[in-house]
Coordinates of C-alpha atoms in Angstrom, one line a residue:
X1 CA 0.0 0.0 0.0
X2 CA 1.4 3.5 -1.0
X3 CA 1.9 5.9 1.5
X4 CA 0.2 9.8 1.1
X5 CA 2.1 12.6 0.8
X6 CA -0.1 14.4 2.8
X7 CA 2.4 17.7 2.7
X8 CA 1.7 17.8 -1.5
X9 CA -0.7 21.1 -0.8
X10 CA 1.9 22.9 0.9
X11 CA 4.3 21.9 -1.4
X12 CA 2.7 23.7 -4.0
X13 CA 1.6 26.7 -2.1
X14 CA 5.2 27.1 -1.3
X15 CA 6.2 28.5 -4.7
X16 CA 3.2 30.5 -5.4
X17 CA 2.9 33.8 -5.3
X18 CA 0.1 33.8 -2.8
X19 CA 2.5 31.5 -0.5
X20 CA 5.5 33.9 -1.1
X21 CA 3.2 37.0 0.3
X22 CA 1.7 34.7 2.9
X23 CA 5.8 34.1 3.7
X24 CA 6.3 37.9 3.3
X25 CA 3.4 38.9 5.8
X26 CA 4.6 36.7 9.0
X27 CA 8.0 37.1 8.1
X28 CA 7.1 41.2 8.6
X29 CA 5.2 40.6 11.8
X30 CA 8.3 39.0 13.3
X31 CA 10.4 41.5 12.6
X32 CA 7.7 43.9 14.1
X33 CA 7.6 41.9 17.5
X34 CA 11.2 41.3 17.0
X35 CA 11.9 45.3 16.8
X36 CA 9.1 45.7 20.0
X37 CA 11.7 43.3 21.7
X38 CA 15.2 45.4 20.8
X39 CA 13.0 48.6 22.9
X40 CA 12.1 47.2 25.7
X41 CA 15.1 45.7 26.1
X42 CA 17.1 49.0 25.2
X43 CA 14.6 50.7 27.8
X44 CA 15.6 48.1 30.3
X45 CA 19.4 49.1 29.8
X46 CA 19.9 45.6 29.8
X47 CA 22.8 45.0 27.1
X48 CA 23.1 41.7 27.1
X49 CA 19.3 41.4 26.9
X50 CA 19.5 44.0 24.0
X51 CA 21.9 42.1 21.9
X52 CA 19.7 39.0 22.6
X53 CA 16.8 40.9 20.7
X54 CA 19.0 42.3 17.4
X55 CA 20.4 38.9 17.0
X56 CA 17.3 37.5 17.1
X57 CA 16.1 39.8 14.6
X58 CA 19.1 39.5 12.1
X59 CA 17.7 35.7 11.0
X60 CA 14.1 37.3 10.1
X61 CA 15.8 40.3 8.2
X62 CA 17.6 37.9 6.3
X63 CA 14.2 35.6 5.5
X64 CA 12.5 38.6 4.2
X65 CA 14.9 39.7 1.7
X66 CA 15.1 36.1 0.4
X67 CA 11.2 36.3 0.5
X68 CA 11.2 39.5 -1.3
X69 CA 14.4 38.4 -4.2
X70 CA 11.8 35.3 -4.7
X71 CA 9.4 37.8 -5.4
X72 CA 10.9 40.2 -7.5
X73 CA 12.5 37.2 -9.4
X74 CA 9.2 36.0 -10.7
X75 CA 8.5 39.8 -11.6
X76 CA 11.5 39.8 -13.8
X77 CA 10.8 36.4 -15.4
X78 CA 7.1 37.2 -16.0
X79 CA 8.7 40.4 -17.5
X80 CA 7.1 43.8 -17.7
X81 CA 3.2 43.6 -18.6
X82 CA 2.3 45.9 -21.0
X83 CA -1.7 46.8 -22.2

């Protein structure tokens, strides 16, 4: 008996353009709690805490560019539309 590949949906969400903006949108929102984080922890004069918070931010910086060079990628291979 064959097993299901029950993670076929998301596979194929993955490289649309919906599931790029759907990538985008959280990766945004973390970088939004992420940058709430970096204040309170500068407002705490905490340092150590500080540089806690903006490393934890560099990795979702990082996943948004690649998010938004995926993007802008398919713009360029689509190439300009014209009326």
């Amino acid at each position: 008996m064959a097993k299901k590949n029950r993670s076929a949906p998301a596979k194929g969400l993955r490289g649309s353009k919906v599931g790029l903006a759907l990538n985008l949108g959280s990766s945004a929102l973390a970088v939004i709690r992420a940058s709430k984080q970096v204040r309170r922890a500068k407002g705490s004069h905490d340092k150590l805490n500080t540089a806690d918070a903006v490393a934890g931010m560099l990795p979702l910086i990082t996943s948004a560019a690649l998010v938004l060079r995926q993007l802008r990628g398919r713009h360029r291979e689509n190439g300009p539309e014209t009326a």
